PDB file of C-alpha atoms in Angstrom:
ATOM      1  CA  UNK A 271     -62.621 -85.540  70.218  1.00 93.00           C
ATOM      2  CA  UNK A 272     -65.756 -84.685  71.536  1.00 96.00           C
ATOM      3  CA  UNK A 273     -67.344 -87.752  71.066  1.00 97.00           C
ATOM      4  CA  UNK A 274     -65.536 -91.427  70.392  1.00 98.00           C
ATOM      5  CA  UNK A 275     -68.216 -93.771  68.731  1.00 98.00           C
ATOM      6  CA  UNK A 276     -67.812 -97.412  68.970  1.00 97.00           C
ATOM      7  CA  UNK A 277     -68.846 -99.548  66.113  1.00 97.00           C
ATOM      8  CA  UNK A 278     -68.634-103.606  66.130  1.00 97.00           C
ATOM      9  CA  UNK A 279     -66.793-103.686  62.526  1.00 98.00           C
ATOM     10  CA  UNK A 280     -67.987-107.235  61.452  1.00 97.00           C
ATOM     11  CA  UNK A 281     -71.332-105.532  61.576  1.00 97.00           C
ATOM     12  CA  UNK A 282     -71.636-104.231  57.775  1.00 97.00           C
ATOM     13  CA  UNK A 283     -74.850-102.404  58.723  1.00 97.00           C
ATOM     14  CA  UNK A 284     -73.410-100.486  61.233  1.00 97.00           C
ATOM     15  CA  UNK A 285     -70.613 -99.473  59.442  1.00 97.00           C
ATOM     16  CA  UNK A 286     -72.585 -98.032  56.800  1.00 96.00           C
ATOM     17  CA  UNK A 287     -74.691 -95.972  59.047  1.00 96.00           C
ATOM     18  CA  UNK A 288     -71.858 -94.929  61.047  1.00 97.00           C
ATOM     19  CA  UNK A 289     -70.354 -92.789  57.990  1.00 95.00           C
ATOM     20  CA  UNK A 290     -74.138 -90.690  58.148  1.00 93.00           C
ATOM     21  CA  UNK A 291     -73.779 -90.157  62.034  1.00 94.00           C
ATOM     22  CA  UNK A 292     -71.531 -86.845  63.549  1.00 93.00           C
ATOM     23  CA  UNK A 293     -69.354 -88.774  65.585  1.00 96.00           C
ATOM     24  CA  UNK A 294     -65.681 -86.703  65.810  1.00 96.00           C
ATOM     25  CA  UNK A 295     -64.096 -90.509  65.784  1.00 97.00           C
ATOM     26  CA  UNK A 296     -65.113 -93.397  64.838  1.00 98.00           C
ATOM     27  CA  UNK A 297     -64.058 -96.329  67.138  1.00 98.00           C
ATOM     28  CA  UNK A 298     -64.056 -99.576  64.777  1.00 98.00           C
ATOM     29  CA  UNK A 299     -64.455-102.741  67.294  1.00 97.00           C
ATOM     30  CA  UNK A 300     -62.680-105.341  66.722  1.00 98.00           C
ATOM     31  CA  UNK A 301     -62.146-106.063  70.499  1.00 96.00           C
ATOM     32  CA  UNK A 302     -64.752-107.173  73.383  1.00 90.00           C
ATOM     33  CA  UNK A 303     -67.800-106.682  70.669  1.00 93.00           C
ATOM     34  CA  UNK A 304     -66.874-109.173  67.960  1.00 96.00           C
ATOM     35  CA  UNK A 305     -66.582-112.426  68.608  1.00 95.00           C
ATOM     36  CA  UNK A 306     -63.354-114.224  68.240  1.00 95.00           C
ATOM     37  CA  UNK A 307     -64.546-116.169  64.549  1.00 96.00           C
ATOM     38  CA  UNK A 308     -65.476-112.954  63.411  1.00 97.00           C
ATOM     39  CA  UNK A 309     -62.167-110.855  64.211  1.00 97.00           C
ATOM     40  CA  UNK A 310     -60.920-111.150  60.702  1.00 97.00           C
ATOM     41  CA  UNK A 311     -63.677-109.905  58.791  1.00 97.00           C
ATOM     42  CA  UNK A 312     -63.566-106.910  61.097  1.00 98.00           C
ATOM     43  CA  UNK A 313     -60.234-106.744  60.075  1.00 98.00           C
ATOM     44  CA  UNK A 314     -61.170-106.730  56.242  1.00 98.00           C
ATOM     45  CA  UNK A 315     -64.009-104.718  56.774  1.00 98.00           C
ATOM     46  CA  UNK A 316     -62.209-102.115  57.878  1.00 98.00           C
ATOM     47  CA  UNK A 317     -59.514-101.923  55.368  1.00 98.00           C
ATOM     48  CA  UNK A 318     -62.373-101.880  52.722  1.00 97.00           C
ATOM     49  CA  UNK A 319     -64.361 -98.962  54.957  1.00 97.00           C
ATOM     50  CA  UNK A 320     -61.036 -96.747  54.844  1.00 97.00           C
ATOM     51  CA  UNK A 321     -60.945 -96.693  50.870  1.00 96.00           C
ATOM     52  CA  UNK A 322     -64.735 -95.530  50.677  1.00 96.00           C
ATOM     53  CA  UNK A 323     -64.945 -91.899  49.364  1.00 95.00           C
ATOM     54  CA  UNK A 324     -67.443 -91.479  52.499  1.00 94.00           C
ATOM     55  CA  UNK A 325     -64.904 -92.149  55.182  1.00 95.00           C
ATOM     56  CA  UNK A 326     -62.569 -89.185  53.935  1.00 92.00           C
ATOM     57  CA  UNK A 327     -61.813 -87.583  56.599  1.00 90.00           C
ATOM     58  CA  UNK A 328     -62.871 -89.211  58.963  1.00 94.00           C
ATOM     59  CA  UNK A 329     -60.777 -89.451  61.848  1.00 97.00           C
ATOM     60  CA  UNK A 330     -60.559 -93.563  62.378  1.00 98.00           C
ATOM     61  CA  UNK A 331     -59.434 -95.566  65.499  1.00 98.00           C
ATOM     62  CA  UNK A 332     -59.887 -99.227  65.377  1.00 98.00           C
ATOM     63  CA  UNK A 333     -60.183-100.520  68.818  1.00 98.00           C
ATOM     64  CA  UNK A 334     -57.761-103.970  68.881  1.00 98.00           C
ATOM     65  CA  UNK A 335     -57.401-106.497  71.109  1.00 97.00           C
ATOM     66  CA  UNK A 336     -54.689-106.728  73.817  1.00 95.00           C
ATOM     67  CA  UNK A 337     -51.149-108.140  73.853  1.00 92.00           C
ATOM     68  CA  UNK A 338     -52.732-111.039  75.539  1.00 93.00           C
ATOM     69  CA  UNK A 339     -55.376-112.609  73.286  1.00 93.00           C
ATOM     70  CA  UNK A 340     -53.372-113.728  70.082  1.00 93.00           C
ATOM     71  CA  UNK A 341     -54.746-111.080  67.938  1.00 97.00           C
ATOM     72  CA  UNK A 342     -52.930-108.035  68.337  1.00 97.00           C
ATOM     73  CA  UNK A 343     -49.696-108.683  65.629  1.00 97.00           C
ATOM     74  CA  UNK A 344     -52.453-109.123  63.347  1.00 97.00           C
ATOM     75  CA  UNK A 345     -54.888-106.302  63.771  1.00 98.00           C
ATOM     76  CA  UNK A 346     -52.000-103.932  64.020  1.00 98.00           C
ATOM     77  CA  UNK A 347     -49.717-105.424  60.701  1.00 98.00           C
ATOM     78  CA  UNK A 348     -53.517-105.230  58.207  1.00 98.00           C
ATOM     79  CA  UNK A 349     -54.656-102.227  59.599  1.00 98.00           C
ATOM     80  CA  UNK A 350     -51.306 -99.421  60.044  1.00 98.00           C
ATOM     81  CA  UNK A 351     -52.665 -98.371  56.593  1.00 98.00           C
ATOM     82  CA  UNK A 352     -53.726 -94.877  54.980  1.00 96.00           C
ATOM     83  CA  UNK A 353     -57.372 -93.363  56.774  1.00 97.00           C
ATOM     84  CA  UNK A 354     -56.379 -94.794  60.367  1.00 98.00           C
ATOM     85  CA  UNK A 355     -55.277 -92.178  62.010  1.00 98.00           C
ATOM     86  CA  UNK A 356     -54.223 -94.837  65.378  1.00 98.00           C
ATOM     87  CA  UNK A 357     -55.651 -97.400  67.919  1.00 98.00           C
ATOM     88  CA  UNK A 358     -57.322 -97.640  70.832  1.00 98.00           C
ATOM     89  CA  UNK A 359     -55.541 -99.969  72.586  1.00 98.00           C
ATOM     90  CA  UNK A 360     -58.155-101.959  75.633  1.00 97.00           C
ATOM     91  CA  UNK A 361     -56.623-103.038  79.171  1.00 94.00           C
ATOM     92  CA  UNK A 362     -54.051-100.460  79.385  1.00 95.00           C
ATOM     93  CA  UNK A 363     -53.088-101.898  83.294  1.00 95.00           C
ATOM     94  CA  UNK A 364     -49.286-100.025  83.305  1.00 96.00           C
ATOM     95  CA  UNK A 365     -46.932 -98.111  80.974  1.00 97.00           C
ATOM     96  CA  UNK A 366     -45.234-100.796  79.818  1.00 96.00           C
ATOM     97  CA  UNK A 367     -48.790-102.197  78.409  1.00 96.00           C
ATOM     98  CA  UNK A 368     -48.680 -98.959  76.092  1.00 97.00           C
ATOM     99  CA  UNK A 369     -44.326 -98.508  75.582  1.00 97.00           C
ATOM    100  CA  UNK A 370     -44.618-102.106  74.224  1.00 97.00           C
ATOM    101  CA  UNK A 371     -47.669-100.994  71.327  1.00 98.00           C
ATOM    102  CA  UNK A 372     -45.815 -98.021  70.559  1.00 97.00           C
ATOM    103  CA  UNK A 373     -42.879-100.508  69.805  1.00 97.00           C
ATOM    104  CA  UNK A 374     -44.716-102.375  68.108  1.00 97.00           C
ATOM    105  CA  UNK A 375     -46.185 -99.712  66.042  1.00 98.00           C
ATOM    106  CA  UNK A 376     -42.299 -98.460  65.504  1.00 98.00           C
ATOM    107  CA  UNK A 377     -41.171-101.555  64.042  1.00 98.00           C
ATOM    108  CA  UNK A 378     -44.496-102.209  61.632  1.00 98.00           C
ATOM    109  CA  UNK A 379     -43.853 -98.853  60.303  1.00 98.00           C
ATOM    110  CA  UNK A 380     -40.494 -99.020  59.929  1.00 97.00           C
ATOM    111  CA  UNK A 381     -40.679-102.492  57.882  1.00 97.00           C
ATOM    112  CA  UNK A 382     -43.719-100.140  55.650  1.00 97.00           C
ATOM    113  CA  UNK A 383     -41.706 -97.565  55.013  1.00 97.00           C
ATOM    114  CA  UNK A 384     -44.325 -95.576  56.695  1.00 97.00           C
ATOM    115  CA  UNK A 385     -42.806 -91.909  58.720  1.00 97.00           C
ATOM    116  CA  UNK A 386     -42.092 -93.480  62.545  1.00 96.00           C
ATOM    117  CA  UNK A 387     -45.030 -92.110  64.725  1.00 96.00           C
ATOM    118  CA  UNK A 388     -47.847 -92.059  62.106  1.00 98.00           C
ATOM    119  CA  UNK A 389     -50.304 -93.766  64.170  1.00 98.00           C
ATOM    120  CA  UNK A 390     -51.514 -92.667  67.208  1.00 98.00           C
ATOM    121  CA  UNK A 391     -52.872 -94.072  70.509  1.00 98.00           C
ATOM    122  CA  UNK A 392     -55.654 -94.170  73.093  1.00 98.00           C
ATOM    123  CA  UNK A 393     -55.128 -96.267  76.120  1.00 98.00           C
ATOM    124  CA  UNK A 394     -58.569 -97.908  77.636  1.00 98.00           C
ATOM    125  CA  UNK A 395     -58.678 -97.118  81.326  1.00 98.00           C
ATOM    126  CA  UNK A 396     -60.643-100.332  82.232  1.00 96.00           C
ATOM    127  CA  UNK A 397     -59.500-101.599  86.221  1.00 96.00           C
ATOM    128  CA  UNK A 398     -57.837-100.287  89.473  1.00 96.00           C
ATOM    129  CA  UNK A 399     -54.495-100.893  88.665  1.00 96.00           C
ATOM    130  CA  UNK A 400     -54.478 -99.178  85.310  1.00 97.00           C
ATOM    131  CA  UNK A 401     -56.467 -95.414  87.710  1.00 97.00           C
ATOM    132  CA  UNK A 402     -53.383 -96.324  90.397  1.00 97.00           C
ATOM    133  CA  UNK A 403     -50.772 -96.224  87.133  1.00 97.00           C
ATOM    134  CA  UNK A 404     -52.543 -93.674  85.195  1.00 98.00           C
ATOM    135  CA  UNK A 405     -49.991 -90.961  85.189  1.00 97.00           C
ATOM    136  CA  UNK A 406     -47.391 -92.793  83.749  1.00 98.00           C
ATOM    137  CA  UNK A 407     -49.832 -94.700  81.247  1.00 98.00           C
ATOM    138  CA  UNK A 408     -50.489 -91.282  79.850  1.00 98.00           C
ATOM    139  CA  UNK A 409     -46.621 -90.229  79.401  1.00 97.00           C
ATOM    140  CA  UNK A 410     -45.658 -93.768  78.230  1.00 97.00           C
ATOM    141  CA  UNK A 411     -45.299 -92.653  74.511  1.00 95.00           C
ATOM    142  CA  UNK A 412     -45.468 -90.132  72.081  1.00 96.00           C
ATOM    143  CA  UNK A 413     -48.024 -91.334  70.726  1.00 98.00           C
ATOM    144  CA  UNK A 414     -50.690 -91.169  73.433  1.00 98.00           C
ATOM    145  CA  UNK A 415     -53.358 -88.523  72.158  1.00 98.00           C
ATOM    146  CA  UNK A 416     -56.150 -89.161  74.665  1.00 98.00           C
ATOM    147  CA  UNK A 417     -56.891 -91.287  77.443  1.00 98.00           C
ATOM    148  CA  UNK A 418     -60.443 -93.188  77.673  1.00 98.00           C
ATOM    149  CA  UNK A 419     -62.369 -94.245  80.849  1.00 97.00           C
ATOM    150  CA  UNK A 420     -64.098 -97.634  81.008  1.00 95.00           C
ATOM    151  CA  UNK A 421     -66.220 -97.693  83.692  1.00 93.00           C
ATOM    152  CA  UNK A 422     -67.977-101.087  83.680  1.00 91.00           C
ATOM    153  CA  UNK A 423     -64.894-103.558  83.815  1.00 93.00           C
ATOM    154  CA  UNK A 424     -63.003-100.743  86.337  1.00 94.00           C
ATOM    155  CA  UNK A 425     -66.646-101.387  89.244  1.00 93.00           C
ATOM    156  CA  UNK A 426     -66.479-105.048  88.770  1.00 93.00           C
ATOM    157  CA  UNK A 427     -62.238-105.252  88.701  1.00 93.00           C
ATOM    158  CA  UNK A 428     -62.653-102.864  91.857  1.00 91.00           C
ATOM    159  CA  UNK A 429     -65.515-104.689  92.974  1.00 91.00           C
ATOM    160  CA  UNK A 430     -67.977-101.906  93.726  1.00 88.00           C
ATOM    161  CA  UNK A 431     -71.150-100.807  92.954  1.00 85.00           C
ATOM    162  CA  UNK A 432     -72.301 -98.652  89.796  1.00 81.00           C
ATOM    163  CA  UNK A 433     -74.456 -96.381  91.508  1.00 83.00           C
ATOM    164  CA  UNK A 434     -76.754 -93.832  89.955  1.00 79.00           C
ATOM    165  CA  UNK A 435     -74.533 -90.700  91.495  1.00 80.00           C
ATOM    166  CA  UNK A 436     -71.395 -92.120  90.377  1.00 84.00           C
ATOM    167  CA  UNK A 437     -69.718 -92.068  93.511  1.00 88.00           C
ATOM    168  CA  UNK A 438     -68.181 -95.487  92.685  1.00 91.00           C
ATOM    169  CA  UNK A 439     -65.999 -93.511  89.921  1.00 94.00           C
ATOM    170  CA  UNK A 440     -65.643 -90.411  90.970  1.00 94.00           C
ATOM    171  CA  UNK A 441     -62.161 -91.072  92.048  1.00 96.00           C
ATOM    172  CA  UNK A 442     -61.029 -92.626  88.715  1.00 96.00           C
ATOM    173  CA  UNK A 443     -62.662 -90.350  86.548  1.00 97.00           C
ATOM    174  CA  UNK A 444     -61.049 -87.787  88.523  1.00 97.00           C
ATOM    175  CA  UNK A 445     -57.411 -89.135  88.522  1.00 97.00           C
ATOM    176  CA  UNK A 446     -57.865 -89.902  84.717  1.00 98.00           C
ATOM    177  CA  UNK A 447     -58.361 -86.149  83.955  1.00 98.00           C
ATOM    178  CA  UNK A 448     -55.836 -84.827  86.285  1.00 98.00           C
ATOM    179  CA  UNK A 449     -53.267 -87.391  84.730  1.00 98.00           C
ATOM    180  CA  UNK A 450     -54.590 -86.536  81.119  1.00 98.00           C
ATOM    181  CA  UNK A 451     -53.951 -82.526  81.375  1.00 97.00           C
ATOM    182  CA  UNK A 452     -50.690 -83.053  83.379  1.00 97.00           C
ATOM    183  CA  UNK A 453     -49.910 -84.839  80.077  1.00 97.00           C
ATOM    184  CA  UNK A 454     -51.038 -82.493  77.863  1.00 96.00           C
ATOM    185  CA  UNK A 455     -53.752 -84.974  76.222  1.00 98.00           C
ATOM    186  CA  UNK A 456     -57.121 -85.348  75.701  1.00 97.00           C
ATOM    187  CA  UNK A 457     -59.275 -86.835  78.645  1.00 98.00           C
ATOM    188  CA  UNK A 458     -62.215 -88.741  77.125  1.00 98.00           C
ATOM    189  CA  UNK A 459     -65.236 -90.255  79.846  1.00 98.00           C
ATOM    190  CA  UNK A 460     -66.533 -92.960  79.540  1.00 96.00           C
ATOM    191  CA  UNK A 461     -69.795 -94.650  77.856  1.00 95.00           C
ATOM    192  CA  UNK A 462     -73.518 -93.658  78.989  1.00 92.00           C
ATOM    193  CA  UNK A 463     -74.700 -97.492  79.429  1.00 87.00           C
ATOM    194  CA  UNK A 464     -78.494 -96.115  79.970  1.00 89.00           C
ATOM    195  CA  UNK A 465     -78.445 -95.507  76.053  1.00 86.00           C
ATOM    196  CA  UNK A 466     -82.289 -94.414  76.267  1.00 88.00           C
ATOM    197  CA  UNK A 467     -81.840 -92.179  79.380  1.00 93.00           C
ATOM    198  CA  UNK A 468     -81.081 -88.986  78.008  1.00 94.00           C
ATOM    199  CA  UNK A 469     -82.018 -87.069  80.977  1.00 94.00           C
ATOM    200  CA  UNK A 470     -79.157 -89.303  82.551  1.00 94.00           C
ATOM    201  CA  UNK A 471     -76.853 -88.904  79.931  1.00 95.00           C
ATOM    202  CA  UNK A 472     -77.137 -85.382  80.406  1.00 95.00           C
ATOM    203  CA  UNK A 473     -76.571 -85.334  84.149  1.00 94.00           C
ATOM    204  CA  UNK A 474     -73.373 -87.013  83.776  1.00 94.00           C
ATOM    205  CA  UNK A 475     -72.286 -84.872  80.869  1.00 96.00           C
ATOM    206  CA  UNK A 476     -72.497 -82.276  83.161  1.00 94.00           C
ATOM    207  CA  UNK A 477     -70.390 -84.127  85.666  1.00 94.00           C
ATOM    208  CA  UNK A 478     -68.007 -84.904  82.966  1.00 96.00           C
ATOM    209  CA  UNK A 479     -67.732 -81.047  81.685  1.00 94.00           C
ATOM    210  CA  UNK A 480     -67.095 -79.972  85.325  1.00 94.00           C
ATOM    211  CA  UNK A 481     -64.802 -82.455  85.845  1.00 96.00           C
ATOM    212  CA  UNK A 482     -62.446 -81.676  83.086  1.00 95.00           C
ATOM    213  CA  UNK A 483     -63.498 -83.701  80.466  1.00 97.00           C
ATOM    214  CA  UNK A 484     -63.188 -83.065  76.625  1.00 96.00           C
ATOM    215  CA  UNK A 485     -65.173 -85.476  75.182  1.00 97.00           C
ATOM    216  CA  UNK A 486     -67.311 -88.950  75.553  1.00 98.00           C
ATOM    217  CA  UNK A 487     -67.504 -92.504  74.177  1.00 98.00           C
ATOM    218  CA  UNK A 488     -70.761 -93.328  72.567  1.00 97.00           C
ATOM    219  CA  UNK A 489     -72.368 -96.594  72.014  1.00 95.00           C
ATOM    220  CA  UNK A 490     -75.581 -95.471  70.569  1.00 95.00           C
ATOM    221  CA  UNK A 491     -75.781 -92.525  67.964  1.00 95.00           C
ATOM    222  CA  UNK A 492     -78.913 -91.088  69.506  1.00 95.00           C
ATOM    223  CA  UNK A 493     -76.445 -89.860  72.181  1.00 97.00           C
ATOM    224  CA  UNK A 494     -74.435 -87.840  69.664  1.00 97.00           C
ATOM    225  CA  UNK A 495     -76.050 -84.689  69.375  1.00 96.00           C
ATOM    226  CA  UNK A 496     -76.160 -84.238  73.119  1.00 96.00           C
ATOM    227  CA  UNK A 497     -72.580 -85.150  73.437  1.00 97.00           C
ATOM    228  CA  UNK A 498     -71.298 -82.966  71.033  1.00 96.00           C
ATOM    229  CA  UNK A 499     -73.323 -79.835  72.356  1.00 95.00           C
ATOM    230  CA  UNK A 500     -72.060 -80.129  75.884  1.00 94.00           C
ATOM    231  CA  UNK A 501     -68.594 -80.630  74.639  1.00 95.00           C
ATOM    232  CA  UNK A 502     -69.009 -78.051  72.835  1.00 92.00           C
ATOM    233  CA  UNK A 503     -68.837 -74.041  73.728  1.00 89.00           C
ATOM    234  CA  UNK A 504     -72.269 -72.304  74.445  1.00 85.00           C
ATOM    235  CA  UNK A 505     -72.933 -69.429  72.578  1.00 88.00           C
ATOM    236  CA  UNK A 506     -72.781 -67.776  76.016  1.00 89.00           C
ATOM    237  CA  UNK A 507     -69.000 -68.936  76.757  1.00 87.00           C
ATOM    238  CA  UNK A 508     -67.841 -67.971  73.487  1.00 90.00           C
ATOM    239  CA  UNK A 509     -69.177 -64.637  73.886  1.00 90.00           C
ATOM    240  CA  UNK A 510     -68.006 -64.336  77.201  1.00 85.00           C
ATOM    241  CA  UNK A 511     -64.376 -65.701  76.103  1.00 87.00           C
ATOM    242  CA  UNK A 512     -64.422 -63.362  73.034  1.00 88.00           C
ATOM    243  CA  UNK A 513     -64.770 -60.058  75.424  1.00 85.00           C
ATOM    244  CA  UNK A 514     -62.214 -61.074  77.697  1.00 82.00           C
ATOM    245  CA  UNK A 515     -59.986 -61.914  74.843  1.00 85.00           C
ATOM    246  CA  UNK A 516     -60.897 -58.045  73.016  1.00 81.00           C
ATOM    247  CA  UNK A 517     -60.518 -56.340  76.744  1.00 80.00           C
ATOM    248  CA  UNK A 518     -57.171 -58.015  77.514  1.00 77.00           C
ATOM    249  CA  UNK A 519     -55.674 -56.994  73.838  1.00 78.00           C
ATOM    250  CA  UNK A 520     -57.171 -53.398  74.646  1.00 77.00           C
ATOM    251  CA  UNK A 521     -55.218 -53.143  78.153  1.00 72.00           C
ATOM    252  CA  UNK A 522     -52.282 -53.853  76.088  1.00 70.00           C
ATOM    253  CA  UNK A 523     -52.936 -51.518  73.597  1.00 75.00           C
ATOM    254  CA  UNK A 524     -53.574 -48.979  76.146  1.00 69.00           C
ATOM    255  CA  UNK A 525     -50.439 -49.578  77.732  1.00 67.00           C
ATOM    256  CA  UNK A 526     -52.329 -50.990  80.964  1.00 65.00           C
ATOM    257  CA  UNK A 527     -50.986 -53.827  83.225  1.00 59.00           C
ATOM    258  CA  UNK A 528     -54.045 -55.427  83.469  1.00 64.00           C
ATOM    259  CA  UNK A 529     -57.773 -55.739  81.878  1.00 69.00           C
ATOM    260  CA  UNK A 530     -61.239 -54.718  84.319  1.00 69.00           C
ATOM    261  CA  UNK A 531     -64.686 -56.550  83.711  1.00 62.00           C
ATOM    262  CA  UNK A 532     -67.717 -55.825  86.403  1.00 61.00           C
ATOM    263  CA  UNK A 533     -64.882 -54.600  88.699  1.00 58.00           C
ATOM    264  CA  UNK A 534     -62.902 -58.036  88.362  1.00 62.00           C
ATOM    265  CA  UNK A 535     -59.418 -58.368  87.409  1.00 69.00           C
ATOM    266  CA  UNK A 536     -58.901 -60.528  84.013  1.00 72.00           C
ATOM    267  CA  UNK A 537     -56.155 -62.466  85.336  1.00 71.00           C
ATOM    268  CA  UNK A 538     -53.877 -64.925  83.050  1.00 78.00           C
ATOM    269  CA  UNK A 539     -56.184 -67.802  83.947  1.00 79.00           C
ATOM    270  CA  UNK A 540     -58.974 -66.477  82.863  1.00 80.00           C
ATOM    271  CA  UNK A 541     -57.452 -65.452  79.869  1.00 82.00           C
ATOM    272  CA  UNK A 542     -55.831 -68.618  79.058  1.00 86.00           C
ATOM    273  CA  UNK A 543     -58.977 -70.586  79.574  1.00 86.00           C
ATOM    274  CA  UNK A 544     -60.893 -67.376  76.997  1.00 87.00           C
ATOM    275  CA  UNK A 545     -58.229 -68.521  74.677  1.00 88.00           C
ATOM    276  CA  UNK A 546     -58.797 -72.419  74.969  1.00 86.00           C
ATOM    277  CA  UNK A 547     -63.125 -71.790  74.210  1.00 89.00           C
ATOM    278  CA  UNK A 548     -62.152 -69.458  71.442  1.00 90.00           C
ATOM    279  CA  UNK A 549     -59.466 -72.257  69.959  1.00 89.00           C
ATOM    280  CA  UNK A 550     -62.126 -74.906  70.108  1.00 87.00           C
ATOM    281  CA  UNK A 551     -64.794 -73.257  68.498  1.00 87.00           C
ATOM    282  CA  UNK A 552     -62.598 -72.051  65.565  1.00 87.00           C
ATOM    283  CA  UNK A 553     -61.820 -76.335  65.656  1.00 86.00           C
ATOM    284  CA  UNK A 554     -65.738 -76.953  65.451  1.00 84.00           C
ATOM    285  CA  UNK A 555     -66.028 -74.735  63.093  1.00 83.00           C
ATOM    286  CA  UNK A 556     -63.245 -76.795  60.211  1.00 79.00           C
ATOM    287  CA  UNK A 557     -65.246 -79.806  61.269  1.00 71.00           C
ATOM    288  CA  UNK A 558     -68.662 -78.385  60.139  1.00 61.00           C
ATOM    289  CA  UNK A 559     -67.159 -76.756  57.305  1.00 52.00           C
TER     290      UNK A 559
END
């Protein structure tokens, strides 16, 4: 999940192109970017873009609209069908928000017949209450895979300022990817709204890397290639995670307690994290394949 690319689905055009673009997931909109007479043939758009031989593989998660706005039941019953792989679910504000989806799910694929815990989710991180309740938004089901970051509607719910350093979020995009990895799932930052800015784009990739981050939501494909390289090992890291991995297994070999590189000892944290570049690379790799 290196990058998470939203596309309106009542737009036919851009669901076409999206199926030519290297986006790990696609994010089919029917939420905030469709407007309300156009939710159902976002609905059937999507249950006709699933069954194209081009979307094979693909790894699929609509975006729906929230328990609140009358639309849910019905984006959840037409679209819990084969080549969605789960939802992102928008205004996650507390754990129940997300237990009462995952319900949800449960009972829609227990009146399909379908195996209980098929689809997935991704809770949208989009105001203060949801960064104050993010721990237990992340463990609220087993279904949570990732967590997202929205950081428009979280500035105006907190009523701050987006400025160009990003000290207005640095706090919830901070809390969201300590909550994420305490969880065990995927942290995922949010959208680059200066689409045409790469230079910016890649400044706060490299925030987002530092930070913890594993991937990035994307709403314009020119930002894909430079998302997926910076979530992606550097030919330097693997080769630096490949030595510590061959040194460590030699120690062992050697009957030594511990490995030495440039007079450093190659502790279990450094080893671990060797083991984590090598893991995603070989993951890369199946995708290019």
């Amino acid at each position: 999940m290196r990058s998470l690319m939203f596309v309106p689905a009542h737009n036919q055009k851009l669901l076409d192109s999206s199926l030519r673009r290297d986006a790990d997931v696609l994010l089919l909109d029917i939420e905030d970017s469709v407007p309300v007479t156009d939710k159902q043939t976002a609905r059937d758009n999507i249950k006709e873009f699933v069954k194209r031989p081009e979307a094979c593989g693909k790894v699929i998660f609509p975006r729906v609209n929230d328990r609140e706005s009358g639309e849910l039941l019905k984006d959840l019953c037409q679209l819990t069908i084969p080549g969605i792989t789960g939802f992102m679910y928008p205004k996650s504000i507390k754990e129940e928000d997300v237990y009462f989806v995952g319900k949800l799910l449960e009972t829609i694929e227990y009146e399909k017949n379908i195996p209980v815990g098929t689809f997935k989710l991704i809770p949208l991180i989009e105001t203060a209450g949801a960064v104050v309740n993010i721990k237990e938004i992340c463990t609220a089901c087993t279904r949570v895979v990732a967590v997202a970051f929205g950081c428009e509607d979280y500035v105006t719910d907190l009523g701050g300022k987006h400025d160009p350093d990003g000290q207005s979020i640095f706090y919830a995009r901070n809390a969201i990817v300590n909550a994420a990895r305490s969880a065990g799932i995927i942290p995922i930052d949010t959208v680059h709204i200066k689409v045409h800015d790469l230079e910016d784009l890649e400044r706060n990739l490299i925030i987002a890397k530092n930070l913890g981050f594993e991937g990035m939501l994307v709403l314009n494909p020119k930002e894909l290639p430079l998302v997926n390289s910076y979530f992606s090992p550097s030919a330097d890291e693997v080769k630096w995670a490949t030595e510590m991995v061959e040194l460590a297994e030699e120690a062992v070999k050697e009957g030594k307690g511990v490995a030495v590189k440039d007079n450093k000892f190659i502790g279990p944290p450094m080893l671990k994290m060797a083991r984590k570049i090598l893991d995603k690379k070989n993951q890369i790799d199946k995708i290019k394949v």
